[in-house]
mmCIF file of C-alpha atoms in Angstrom:
data_model
loop_
_atom_site.group_PDB
_atom_site.id
_atom_site.type_symbol
_atom_site.label_atom_id
_atom_site.label_comp_id
_atom_site.label_asym_id
_atom_site.label_seq_id
_atom_site.Cartn_x
_atom_site.Cartn_y
_atom_site.Cartn_z
ATOM 1 C CA UNK A 8 10.785 -12.542 8.948
ATOM 2 C CA UNK A 9 9.683 -10.644 5.860
ATOM 3 C CA UNK A 10 11.623 -7.881 4.183
ATOM 4 C CA UNK A 11 9.820 -5.387 1.998
ATOM 5 C CA UNK A 12 11.340 -3.041 -0.559
ATOM 6 C CA UNK A 13 9.276 -0.352 -2.235
ATOM 7 C CA UNK A 14 10.159 1.239 -5.570
ATOM 8 C CA UNK A 15 8.606 3.389 -8.257
ATOM 9 C CA UNK A 16 8.295 6.678 -6.450
ATOM 10 C CA UNK A 17 9.360 9.938 -8.039
ATOM 11 C CA UNK A 18 8.376 13.370 -9.222
ATOM 12 C CA UNK A 19 5.224 13.693 -11.327
ATOM 13 C CA UNK A 20 3.029 16.506 -12.525
ATOM 14 C CA UNK A 21 -0.539 16.779 -11.257
ATOM 15 C CA UNK A 22 -2.850 14.615 -13.326
ATOM 16 C CA UNK A 23 -0.105 12.130 -14.050
ATOM 17 C CA UNK A 24 0.393 8.532 -12.998
ATOM 18 C CA UNK A 25 2.889 6.401 -11.147
ATOM 19 C CA UNK A 26 3.101 2.717 -10.381
ATOM 20 C CA UNK A 27 4.630 1.655 -7.091
ATOM 21 C CA UNK A 28 5.970 -1.813 -6.456
ATOM 22 C CA UNK A 29 6.711 -3.626 -3.227
ATOM 23 C CA UNK A 30 8.890 -6.728 -3.401
ATOM 24 C CA UNK A 31 8.833 -9.124 -0.466
ATOM 25 C CA UNK A 32 11.358 -11.692 0.629
ATOM 26 C CA UNK A 33 10.431 -15.002 2.207
ATOM 27 C CA UNK A 34 8.231 -17.894 1.221
ATOM 28 C CA UNK A 35 5.200 -16.877 3.306
ATOM 29 C CA UNK A 36 4.169 -13.873 1.250
ATOM 30 C CA UNK A 37 0.812 -15.403 0.319
ATOM 31 C CA UNK A 38 0.016 -15.783 4.039
ATOM 32 C CA UNK A 39 -0.308 -12.025 4.498
ATOM 33 C CA UNK A 40 -2.825 -9.426 3.595
ATOM 34 C CA UNK A 41 -0.934 -6.450 2.229
ATOM 35 C CA UNK A 42 -1.437 -2.751 2.621
ATOM 36 C CA UNK A 43 -0.164 0.529 1.254
ATOM 37 C CA UNK A 44 0.090 3.464 3.636
ATOM 38 C CA UNK A 45 1.390 6.986 3.197
ATOM 39 C CA UNK A 46 2.925 9.627 5.405
ATOM 40 C CA UNK A 47 2.657 13.243 4.349
ATOM 41 C CA UNK A 48 4.496 16.090 6.015
ATOM 42 C CA UNK A 49 2.641 17.311 9.059
ATOM 43 C CA UNK A 50 0.169 14.435 9.011
ATOM 44 C CA UNK A 51 -0.158 11.012 10.554
ATOM 45 C CA UNK A 52 0.480 7.929 8.497
ATOM 46 C CA UNK A 53 -2.741 6.832 6.827
ATOM 47 C CA UNK A 54 -4.119 3.707 5.193
ATOM 48 C CA UNK A 55 -4.315 3.966 1.405
ATOM 49 C CA UNK A 56 -5.232 0.519 0.086
ATOM 50 C CA UNK A 57 -5.291 -3.141 1.102
ATOM 51 C CA UNK A 58 -5.560 -6.489 -0.630
ATOM 52 C CA UNK A 59 -6.400 -9.958 0.672
ATOM 53 C CA UNK A 60 -3.594 -12.498 0.930
ATOM 54 C CA UNK A 61 -4.903 -14.507 -2.011
ATOM 55 C CA UNK A 62 -5.891 -11.449 -4.022
ATOM 56 C CA UNK A 63 -9.361 -10.781 -5.320
ATOM 57 C CA UNK A 64 -10.755 -8.389 -2.719
ATOM 58 C CA UNK A 65 -9.383 -4.892 -2.373
ATOM 59 C CA UNK A 66 -10.118 -1.927 -0.150
ATOM 60 C CA UNK A 67 -9.335 1.772 -0.492
ATOM 61 C CA UNK A 68 -9.367 4.949 1.500
ATOM 62 C CA UNK A 69 -12.058 7.320 0.291
ATOM 63 C CA UNK A 70 -9.401 9.843 -0.755
ATOM 64 C CA UNK A 71 -7.962 7.494 -3.394
ATOM 65 C CA UNK A 72 -10.968 5.444 -4.408
ATOM 66 C CA UNK A 73 -11.408 5.449 -8.181
ATOM 67 C CA UNK A 74 -7.866 6.730 -8.767
ATOM 68 C CA UNK A 75 -5.602 4.100 -7.188
ATOM 69 C CA UNK A 76 -5.552 0.357 -7.803
ATOM 70 C CA UNK A 77 -3.803 -2.194 -5.605
ATOM 71 C CA UNK A 78 -2.857 -5.589 -6.984
ATOM 72 C CA UNK A 79 -0.558 -8.457 -6.119
ATOM 73 C CA UNK A 80 1.338 -11.232 -7.828
ATOM 74 C CA UNK A 81 1.997 -13.979 -5.303
ATOM 75 C CA UNK A 82 4.223 -15.830 -7.778
ATOM 76 C CA UNK A 83 6.526 -12.799 -7.794
ATOM 77 C CA UNK A 84 6.082 -11.910 -4.105
ATOM 78 C CA UNK A 85 5.137 -8.418 -5.197
ATOM 79 C CA UNK A 86 2.301 -5.974 -4.742
ATOM 80 C CA UNK A 87 1.636 -2.884 -6.795
ATOM 81 C CA UNK A 88 -0.128 0.424 -6.447
ATOM 82 C CA UNK A 89 -1.206 2.033 -9.688
ATOM 83 C CA UNK A 90 -1.834 5.709 -9.001
ATOM 84 C CA UNK A 91 -3.696 7.803 -11.561
ATOM 85 C CA UNK A 92 -4.970 11.373 -11.598
ATOM 86 C CA UNK A 93 -2.409 12.349 -9.002
ATOM 87 C CA UNK A 94 -2.729 15.623 -7.153
ATOM 88 C CA UNK A 95 -0.335 17.532 -4.881
ATOM 89 C CA UNK A 96 -2.342 16.180 -1.918
ATOM 90 C CA UNK A 97 -0.993 12.713 -2.788
ATOM 91 C CA UNK A 98 2.563 13.838 -2.059
ATOM 92 C CA UNK A 99 3.903 11.546 0.651
ATOM 93 C CA UNK A 100 6.230 8.704 1.473
ATOM 94 C CA UNK A 101 4.428 5.501 0.540
ATOM 95 C CA UNK A 102 4.974 2.345 2.555
ATOM 96 C CA UNK A 103 3.913 -1.221 2.035
ATOM 97 C CA UNK A 104 3.302 -3.537 4.969
ATOM 98 C CA UNK A 105 2.088 -7.025 5.818
ATOM 99 C CA UNK A 106 -0.800 -8.099 8.008
ATOM 100 C CA UNK A 107 -1.254 -11.640 9.302
ATOM 101 C CA UNK A 108 -4.521 -10.832 11.061
ATOM 102 C CA UNK A 109 -8.123 -10.632 9.920
ATOM 103 C CA UNK A 110 -8.708 -6.884 10.231
ATOM 104 C CA UNK A 111 -8.867 -6.267 6.492
ATOM 105 C CA UNK A 112 -11.453 -9.015 6.093
ATOM 106 C CA UNK A 113 -13.505 -7.913 9.093
ATOM 107 C CA UNK A 114 -13.352 -4.112 8.769
ATOM 108 C CA UNK A 115 -12.195 -3.413 5.232
ATOM 109 C CA UNK A 116 -9.280 -1.298 6.406
ATOM 110 C CA UNK A 117 -5.952 -1.486 8.183
ATOM 111 C CA UNK A 118 -4.169 0.636 10.756
ATOM 112 C CA UNK A 119 -0.550 0.768 11.819
ATOM 113 C CA UNK A 120 -1.109 -1.594 14.727
ATOM 114 C CA UNK A 121 -2.484 -4.267 12.379
ATOM 115 C CA UNK A 122 0.769 -4.511 10.458
ATOM 116 C CA UNK A 123 3.643 -6.871 11.100
ATOM 117 C CA UNK A 124 6.421 -5.828 8.724
ATOM 118 C CA UNK A 125 7.102 -2.538 6.957
ATOM 119 C CA UNK A 126 9.212 -1.387 4.070
ATOM 120 C CA UNK A 127 11.319 1.766 4.252
ATOM 121 C CA UNK A 128 9.084 3.695 1.897
ATOM 122 C CA UNK A 129 9.306 5.445 -1.440
ATOM 123 C CA UNK A 130 8.740 9.160 -1.936
ATOM 124 C CA UNK A 131 6.057 10.406 -4.295
ATOM 125 C CA UNK A 132 6.057 14.116 -5.084
ATOM 126 C CA UNK A 133 3.269 15.614 -7.164
ATOM 127 C CA UNK A 134 3.708 19.172 -8.423
ATOM 128 C CA UNK A 135 1.103 21.464 -9.945
#
């Protein structure tokens, strides 16, 4: 069992930055690939970024590539999402989740069905 708690969301003006954190419980954190997803009003939840279980390799949705950076600190059981150059289109609830499978390695992306545990999300609102 893994529990995930996101933090760092808030209200930010377009062009600004936010850094999200996701703290995980349990001693098996380094056994999971990790992903950030987001759910915007009227849309389906979408993959944002993923990182291998031992770090190093990262993957991004085209919509955030070059603006967002995912990282992890296995010693702290925490992953991060640095979000720069935010736009109103980035407004969403952001979730972190774990994946024990090989999808991220094989396909360079993750979908909801690949994930094992989810946090409750943190709201990011970008205003123009």
